[in-house]
Each structure stands twice: as C-alpha cells, then as structure tokens.
XYZ file of N, CA and C in Angstrom:
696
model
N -2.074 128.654 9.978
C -1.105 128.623 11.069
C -1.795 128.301 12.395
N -2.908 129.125 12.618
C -3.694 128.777 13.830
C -3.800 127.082 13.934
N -4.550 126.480 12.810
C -4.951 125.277 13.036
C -3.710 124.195 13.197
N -2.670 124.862 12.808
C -1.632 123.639 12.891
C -1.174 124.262 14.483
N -1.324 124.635 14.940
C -0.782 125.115 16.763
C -2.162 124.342 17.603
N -3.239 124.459 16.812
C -4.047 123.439 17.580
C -3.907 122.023 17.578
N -3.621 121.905 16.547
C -3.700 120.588 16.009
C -2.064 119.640 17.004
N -1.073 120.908 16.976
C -0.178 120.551 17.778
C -0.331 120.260 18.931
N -1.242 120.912 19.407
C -1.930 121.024 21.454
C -2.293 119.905 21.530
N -3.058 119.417 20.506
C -4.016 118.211 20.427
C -3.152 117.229 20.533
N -2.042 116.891 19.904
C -0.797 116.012 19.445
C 0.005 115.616 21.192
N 0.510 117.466 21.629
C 1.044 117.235 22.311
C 0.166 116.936 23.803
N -1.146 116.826 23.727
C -1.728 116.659 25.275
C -1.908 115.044 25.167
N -1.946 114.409 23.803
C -2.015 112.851 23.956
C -1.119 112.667 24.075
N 0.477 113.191 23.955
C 0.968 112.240 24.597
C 1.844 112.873 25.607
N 0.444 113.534 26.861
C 1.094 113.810 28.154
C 1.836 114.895 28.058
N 2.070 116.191 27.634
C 3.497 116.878 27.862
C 2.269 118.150 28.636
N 3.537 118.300 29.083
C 2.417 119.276 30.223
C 2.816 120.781 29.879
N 4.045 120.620 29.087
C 4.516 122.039 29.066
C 4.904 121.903 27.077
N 4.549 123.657 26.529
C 5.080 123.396 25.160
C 5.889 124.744 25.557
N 6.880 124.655 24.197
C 7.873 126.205 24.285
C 8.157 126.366 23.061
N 8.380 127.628 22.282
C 8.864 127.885 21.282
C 9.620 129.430 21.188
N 10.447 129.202 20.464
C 10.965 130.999 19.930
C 10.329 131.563 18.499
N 9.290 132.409 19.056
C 9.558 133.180 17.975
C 10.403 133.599 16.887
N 10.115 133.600 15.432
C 11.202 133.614 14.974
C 11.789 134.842 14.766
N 10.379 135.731 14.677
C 10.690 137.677 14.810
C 9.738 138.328 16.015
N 10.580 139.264 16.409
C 9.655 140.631 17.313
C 7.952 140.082 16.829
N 7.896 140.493 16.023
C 6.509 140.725 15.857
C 5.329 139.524 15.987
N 5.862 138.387 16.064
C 5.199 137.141 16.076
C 5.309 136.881 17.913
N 5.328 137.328 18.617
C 5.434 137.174 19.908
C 3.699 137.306 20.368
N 3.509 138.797 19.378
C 1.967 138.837 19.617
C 0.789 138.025 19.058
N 1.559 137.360 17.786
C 0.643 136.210 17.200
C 0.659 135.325 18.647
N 1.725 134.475 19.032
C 1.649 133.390 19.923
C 0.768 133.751 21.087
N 0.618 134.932 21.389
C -0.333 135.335 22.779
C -1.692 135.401 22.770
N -1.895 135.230 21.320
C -3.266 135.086 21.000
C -3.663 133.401 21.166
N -2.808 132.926 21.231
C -2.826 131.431 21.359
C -2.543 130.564 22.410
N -2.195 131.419 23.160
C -1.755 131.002 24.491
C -0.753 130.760 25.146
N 0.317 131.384 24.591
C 1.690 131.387 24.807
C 1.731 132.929 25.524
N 2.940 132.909 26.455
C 3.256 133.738 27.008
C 4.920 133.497 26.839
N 5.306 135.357 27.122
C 6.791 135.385 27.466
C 7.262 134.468 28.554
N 8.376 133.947 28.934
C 8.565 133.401 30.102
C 9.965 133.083 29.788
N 10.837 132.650 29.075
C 12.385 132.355 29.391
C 13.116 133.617 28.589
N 13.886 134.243 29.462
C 14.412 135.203 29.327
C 16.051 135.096 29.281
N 17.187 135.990 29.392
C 18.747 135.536 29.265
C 19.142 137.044 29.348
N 20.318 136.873 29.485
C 21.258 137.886 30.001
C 22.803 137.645 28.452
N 22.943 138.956 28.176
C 24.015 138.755 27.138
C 25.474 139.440 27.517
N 26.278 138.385 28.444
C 27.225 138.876 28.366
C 28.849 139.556 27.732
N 29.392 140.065 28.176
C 30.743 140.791 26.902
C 31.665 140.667 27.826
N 32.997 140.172 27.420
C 33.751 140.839 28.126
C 34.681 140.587 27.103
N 35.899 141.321 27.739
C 37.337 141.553 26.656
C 38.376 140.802 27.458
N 39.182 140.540 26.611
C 40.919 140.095 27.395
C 41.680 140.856 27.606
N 42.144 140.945 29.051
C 42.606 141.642 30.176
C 44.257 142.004 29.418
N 44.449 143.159 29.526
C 45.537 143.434 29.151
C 46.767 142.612 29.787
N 46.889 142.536 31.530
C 47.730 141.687 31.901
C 47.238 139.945 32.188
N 47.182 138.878 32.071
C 46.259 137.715 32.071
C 47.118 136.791 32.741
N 46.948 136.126 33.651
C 47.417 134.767 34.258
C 47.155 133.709 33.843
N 48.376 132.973 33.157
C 47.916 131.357 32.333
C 47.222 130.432 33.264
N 46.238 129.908 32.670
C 45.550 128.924 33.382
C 46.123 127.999 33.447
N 46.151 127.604 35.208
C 46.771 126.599 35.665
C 45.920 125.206 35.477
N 46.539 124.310 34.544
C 45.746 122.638 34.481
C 45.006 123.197 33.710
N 44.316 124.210 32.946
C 42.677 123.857 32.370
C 43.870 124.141 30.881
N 42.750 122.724 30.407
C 43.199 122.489 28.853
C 41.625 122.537 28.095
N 41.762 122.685 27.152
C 40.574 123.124 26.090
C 40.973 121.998 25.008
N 39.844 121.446 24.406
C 39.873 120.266 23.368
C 38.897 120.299 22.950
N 38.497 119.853 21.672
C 37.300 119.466 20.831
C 36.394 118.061 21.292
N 35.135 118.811 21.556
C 34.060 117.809 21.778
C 33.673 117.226 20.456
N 33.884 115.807 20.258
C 32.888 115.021 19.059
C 32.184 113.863 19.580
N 31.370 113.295 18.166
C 30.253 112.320 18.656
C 31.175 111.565 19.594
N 32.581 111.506 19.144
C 33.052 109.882 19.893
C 33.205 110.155 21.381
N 32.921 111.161 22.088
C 33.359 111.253 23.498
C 31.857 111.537 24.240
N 30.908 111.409 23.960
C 29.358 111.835 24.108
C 29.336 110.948 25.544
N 29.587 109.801 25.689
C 29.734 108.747 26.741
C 30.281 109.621 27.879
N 30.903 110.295 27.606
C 32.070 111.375 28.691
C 31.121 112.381 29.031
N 30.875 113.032 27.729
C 30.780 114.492 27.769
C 29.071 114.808 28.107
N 28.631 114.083 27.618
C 26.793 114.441 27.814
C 26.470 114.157 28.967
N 27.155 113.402 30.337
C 26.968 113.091 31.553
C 27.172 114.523 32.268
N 28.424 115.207 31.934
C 28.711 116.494 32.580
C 27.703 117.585 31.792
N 27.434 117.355 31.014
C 26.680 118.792 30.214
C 25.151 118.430 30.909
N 24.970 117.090 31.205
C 23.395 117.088 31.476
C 23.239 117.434 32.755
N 23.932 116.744 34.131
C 23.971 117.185 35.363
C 24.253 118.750 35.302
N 24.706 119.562 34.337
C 25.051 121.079 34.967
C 24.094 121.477 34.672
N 22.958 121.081 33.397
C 22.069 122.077 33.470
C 21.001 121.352 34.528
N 20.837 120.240 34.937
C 19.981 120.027 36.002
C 20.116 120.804 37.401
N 21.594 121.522 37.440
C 21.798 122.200 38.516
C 21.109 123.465 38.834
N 20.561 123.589 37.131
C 19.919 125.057 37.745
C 18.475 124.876 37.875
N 18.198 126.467 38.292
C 16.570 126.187 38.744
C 15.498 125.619 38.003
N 15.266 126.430 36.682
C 14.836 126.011 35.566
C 15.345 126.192 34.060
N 14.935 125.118 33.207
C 15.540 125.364 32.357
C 15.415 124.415 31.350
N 15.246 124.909 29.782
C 15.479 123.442 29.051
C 16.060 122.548 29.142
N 15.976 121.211 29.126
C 16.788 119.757 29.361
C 17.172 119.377 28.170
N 18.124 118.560 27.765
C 18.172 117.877 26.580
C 19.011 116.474 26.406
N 18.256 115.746 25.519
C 18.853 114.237 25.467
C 19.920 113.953 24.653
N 20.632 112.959 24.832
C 21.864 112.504 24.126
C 21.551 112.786 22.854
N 20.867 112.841 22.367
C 20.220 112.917 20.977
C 20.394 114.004 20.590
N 20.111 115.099 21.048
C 19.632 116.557 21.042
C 21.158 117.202 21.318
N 21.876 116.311 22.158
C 23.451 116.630 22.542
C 24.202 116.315 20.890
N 23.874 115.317 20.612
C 24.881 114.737 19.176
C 24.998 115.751 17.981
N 22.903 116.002 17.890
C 23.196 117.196 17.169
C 23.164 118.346 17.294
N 23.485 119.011 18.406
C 23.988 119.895 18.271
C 25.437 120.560 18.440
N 26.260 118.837 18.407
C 27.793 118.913 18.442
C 27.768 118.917 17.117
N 27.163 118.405 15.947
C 27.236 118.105 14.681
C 26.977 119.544 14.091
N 26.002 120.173 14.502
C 25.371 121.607 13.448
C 26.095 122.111 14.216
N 26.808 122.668 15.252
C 27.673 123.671 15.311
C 29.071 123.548 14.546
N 29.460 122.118 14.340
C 30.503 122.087 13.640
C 30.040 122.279 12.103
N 29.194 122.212 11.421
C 28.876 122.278 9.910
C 28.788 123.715 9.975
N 28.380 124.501 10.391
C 28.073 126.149 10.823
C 29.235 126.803 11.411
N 30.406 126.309 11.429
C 31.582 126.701 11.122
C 32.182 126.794 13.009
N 31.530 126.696 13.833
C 31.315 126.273 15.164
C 32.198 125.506 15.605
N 32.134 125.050 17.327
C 32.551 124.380 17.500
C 32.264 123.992 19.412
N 32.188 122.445 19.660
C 32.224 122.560 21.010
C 33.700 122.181 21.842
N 33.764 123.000 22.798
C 34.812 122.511 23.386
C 34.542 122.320 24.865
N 35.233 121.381 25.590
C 35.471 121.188 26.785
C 36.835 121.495 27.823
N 36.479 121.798 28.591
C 37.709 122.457 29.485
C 38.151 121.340 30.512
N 39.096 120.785 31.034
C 39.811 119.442 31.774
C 40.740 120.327 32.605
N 40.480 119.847 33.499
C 41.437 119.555 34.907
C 43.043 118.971 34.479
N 43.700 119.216 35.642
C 44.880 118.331 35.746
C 44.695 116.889 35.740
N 44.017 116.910 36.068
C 43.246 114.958 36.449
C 42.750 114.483 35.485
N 42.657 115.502 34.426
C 41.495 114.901 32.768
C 40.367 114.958 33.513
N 39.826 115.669 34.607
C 38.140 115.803 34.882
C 37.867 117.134 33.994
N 36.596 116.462 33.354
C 35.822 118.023 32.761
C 35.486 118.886 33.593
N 35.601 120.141 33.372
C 35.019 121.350 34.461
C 34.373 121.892 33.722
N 34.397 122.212 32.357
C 33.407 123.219 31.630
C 33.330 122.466 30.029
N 32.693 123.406 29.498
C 31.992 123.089 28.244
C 31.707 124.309 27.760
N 31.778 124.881 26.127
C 30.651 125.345 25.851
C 30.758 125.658 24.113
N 29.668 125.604 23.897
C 29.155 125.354 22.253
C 29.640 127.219 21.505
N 30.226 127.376 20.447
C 31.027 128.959 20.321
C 30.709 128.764 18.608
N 31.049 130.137 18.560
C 31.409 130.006 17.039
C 31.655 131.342 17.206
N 32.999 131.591 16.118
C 34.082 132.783 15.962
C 33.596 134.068 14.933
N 33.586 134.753 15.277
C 33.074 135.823 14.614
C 33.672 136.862 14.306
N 34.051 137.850 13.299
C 34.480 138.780 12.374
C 36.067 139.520 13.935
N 35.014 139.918 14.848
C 35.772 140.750 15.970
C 35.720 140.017 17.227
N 34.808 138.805 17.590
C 35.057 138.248 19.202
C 34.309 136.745 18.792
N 34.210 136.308 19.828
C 34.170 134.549 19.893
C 32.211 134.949 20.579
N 31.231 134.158 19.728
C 30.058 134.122 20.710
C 30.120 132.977 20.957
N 29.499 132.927 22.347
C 29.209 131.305 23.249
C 27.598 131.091 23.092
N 27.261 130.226 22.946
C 25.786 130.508 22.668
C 25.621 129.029 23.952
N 26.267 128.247 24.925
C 25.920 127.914 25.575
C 27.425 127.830 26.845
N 27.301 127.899 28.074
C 28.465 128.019 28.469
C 27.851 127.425 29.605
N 28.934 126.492 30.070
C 28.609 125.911 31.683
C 30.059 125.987 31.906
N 29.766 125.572 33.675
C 31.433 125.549 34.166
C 31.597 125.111 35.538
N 32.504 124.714 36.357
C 32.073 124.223 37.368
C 32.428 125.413 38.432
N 33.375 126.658 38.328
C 33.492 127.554 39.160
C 33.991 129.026 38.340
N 34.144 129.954 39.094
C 34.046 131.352 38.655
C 35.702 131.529 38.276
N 36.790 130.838 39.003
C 38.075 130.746 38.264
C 37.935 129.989 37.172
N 37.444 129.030 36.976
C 37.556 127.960 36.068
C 36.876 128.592 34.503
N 35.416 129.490 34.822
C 34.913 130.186 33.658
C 35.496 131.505 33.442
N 36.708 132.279 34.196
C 37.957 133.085 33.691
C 38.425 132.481 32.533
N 38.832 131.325 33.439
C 40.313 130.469 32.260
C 39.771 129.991 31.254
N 38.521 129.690 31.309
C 38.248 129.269 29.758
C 37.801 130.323 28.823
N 37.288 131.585 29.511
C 37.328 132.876 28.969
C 38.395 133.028 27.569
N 39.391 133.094 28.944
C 40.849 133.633 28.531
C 41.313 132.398 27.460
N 41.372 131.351 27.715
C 41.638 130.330 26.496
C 41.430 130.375 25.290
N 39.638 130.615 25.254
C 39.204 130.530 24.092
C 39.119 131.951 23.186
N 39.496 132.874 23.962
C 39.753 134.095 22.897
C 41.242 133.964 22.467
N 42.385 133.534 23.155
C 43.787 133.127 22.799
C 43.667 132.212 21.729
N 42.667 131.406 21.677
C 42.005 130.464 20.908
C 42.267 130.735 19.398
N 41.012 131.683 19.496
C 40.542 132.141 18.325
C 41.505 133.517 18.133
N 41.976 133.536 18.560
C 43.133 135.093 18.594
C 42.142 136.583 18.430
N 41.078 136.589 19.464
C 40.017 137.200 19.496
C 40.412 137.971 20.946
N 39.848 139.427 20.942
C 39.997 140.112 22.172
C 38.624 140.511 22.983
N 37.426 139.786 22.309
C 36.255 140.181 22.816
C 35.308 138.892 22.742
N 34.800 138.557 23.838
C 33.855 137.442 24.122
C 32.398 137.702 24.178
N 30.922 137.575 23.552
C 30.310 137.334 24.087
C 29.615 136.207 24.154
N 28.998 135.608 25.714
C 28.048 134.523 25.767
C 26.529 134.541 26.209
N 25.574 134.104 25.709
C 24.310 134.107 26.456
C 24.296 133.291 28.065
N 23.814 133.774 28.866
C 23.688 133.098 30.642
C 21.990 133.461 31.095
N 21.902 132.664 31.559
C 20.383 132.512 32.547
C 20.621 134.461 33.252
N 19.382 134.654 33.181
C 18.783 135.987 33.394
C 19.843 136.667 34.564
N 20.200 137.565 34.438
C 20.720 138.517 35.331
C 20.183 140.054 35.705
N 19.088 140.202 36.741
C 18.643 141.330 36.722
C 19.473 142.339 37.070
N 19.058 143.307 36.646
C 18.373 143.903 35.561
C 18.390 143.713 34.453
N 19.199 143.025 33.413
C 19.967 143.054 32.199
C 19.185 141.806 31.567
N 18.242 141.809 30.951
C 17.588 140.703 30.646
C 17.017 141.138 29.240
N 16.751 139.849 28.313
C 16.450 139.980 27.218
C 15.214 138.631 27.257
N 14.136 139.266 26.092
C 12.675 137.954 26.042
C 13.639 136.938 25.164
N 13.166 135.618 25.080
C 14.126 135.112 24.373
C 12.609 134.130 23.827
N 12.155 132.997 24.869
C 10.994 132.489 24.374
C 10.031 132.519 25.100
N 8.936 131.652 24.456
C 7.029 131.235 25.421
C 7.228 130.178 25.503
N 6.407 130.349 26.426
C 5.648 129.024 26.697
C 4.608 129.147 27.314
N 3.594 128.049 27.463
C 2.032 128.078 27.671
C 1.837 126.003 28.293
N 1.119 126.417 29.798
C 1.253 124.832 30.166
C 0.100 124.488 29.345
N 0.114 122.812 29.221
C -0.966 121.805 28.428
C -1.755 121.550 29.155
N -1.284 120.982 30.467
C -2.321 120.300 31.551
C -2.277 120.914 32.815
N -3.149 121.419 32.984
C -3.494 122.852 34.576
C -3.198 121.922 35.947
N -4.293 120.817 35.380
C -4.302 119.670 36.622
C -3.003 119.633 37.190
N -2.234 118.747 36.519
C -1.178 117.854 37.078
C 0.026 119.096 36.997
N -0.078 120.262 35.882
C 0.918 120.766 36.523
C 0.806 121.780 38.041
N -0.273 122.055 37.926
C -0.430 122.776 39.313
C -0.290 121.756 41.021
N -0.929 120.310 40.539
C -0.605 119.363 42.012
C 0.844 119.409 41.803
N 1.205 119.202 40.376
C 3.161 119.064 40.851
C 3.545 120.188 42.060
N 3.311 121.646 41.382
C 3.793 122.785 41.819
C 3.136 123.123 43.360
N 1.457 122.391 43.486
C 1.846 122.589 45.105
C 2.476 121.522 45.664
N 2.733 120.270 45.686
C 3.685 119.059 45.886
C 5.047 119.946 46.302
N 5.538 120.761 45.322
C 7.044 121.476 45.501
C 6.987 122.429 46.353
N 5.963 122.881 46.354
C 5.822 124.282 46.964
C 4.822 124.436 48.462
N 5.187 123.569 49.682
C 4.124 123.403 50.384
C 3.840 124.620 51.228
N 4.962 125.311 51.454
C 4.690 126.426 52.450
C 4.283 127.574 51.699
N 4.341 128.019 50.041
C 4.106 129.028 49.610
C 2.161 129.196 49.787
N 2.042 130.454 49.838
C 0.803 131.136 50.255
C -0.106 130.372 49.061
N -0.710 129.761 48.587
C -1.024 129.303 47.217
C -2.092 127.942 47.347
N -3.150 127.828 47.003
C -3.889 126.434 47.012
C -4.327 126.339 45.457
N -4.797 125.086 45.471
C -5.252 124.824 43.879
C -6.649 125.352 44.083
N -7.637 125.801 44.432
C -8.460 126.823 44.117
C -8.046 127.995 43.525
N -7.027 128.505 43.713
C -6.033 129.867 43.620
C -5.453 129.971 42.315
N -4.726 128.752 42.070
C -4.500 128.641 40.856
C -5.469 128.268 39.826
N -6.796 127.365 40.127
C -7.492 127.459 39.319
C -8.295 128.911 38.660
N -8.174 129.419 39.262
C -8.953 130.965 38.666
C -7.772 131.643 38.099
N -6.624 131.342 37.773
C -5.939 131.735 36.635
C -5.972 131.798 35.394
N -5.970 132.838 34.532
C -5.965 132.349 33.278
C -4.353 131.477 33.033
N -4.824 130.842 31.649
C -3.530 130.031 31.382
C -1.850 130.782 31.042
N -1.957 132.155 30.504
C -0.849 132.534 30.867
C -0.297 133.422 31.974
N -0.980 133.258 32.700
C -0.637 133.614 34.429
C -0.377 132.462 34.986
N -1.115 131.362 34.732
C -0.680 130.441 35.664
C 0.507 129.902 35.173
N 0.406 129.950 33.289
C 1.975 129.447 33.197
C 3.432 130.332 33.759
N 3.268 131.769 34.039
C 4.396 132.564 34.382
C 4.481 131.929 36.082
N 3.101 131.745 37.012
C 3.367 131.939 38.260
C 4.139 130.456 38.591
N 4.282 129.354 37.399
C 4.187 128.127 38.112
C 5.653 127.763 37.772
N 6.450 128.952 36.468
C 7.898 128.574 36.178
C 8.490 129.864 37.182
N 7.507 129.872 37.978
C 8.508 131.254 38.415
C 9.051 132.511 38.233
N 8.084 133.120 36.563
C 8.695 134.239 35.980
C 9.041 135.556 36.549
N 8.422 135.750 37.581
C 9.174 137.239 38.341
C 9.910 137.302 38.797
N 10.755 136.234 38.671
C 12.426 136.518 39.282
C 13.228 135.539 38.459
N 12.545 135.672 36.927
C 13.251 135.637 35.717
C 14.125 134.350 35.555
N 13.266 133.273 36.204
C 14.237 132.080 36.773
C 14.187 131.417 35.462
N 12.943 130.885 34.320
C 13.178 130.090 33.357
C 14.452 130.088 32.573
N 14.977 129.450 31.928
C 16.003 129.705 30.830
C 15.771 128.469 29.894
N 16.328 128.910 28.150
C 16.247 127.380 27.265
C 17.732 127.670 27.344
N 18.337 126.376 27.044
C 19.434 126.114 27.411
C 19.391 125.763 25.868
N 20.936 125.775 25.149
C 21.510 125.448 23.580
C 20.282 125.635 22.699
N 19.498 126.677 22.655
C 18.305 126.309 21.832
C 19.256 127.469 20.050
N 18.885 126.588 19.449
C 19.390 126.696 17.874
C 18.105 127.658 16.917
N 18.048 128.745 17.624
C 17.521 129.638 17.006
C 17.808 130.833 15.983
C-alpha cells in the first residue's frame, strides 16, 4: 500500500498537481494516511431539518429531473456555485455526467429547482431513505429559495425529515477528508501572491512541515476547505 501512494506522488508531481485528496475509507485509516503525509483538512457540517407543520407553497420554484441531456444548462450553474465558495472541490463536465448517472443507478436522483422565468436557482444530488430524503450535495441561489426546495423535495418524496451535508459550520463539524500539497514551491508563491498583507513570508512557510503547511495554506482553522459531491 505504501509503495503504491508513492508511486502515486511520483505520477501525480509529473504531471504538475500541486494538491492530492482522498477519503479515507474507515476511522482507522486516517492514521495510516498521516504517516504518509496526508493530513485532516476538509471538514462538513450535517444538517436535519423536518417539515413545518404549517408550510407556505413555493411561489415559481418548480423541481425537475436533471439528465445527461440538459448538462449544457445544468453544469454551467452547478460549476459557477461551487466556484462561489471559498474552497472547495471543483469538478468537470465529466465528473458532472457521472455523477448524474450513479446517483440515478443507486436509486438517487438529481434535481434542479427553476424560477418563474425557467432560470435555475438550485440543484441538488438526494437519494430517499427508509424515514427522510439525504442530500449529499445541495446548492442554491438564496435562503428562501433553499426553504422551498426543502419543502418540495420532502412533499416529493412524501418524507417529513431532511438531511443534507454543507461546508463546515462551527461548531458542528465533522473530518470528512486529507489532503497533503505536492509542490511547496509554487503552492506557497501562489498563496503569498493571494495573500499580500497576511503576516507570512516564504521563509516562514518554508520551515513548515508538509502537513502544517498544507492546513495553513487551505486555511484549516476556520474550517474553510470542503469536497463538494464526493461519492464516498
């Protein structure tokens, strides 16, 4: 196992990636990866909520099934929302297709939320479960708009309890994955490039070990990383 994580480093520094990430697949392998140079760093928040005994129909927001054939539409809005946040996994049309495909074979499903106008406002990847609906990715464009699709998709599924995973909410945070940077160099000139006024020079960061410098450079003390749709 060791030699194939090297052999991967090796793989992934030829061709340039400056950053690797993975999930553990159990508790206990968290401490294998730290021996290797991985550190904790993207964390999540698991939210619940129930349907409101009295509920106001959502005005204009309609709910529909995302498939390959609307990707032209739909992967433009799903990619700009997660670029909106601070940090966070990215993913390509590719990575979008299938994971509209394996949530639907896995009994899943994605849906999108529309305006009066047919503009998308939300999205998010679900699958229905015994007693409530889990979201395992949820975007949206405002805090009424992720009510109504709340409320939709448990009317949906004729479900009275929701939960979804969301980017870290302190206190309420859960480890989710590591990561460990490839290249110190270029990711540390990026990070002072971004960061000109913070207290910090590349001498400073060079006397880091590698999983300090990977927590200080995604920002981990204020729990900012997140993987976004990761199929774990």
């Amino acid at each position: 196992m060791g030699e194939l994580l090297e052999e991967a480093f090796r793989v992934m520094r030829k061709r340039n990636f400056d950053l690797t990430a993975l999930i553990p697949a159990n508790p206990s392998l968290f401490e294998y990866y730290r021996r290797h140079g991985y550190t904790e760093v993207f964390d999540y928040t698991l939210v619940e909520e129930e349907l409101p005994e009295v509920f106001t129909p959502s005005e204009g927001i309609k709910l529909s099934i995302v498939d390959e054939d609307s990707v032209e539409v739909t992967y433009p809005y799903f990619n700009r929302k997660l670029k909106e946040r601070t940090c966070c996994i990215l993913h390509s049309k590719e990575d979008f297709i299938t994971s509209i495909i394996e949530f639907r074979q896995d009994d899943g499903e994605t849906v999108q939320a529309t305006n009066k106008e047919g503009k998308i406002v939300g999205m998010a990847f679900l699958y229905p479960s015994i007693d409530h609906v889990y979201i395992k990715e949820f975007i949206y464009d405002s805090e009424q708009i992720r009510e109504a699709m709340l409320q939709e998709i448990m009317l949906r599924h004729r479900m009275k309890k929701v939960q979804y995973i969301a980017p870290s909410q302190l206190p309420e945070t859960h480890r989710m994955g590591m990561g460990m940077i490839l290249n110190r160099e270029r990711s540390s000139q990026l990070w002072l490039a971004k960061n000109p006024k913070f207290p910090m020079t590349q001498e400073g960061l060079d006397k880091m070990d590698i999983q300090t410098l990977t927590r200080h450079l995604l920002n981990y003390t204020e729990k900012l990383p997140y993987m976004s749709l990761m199929h774990d």
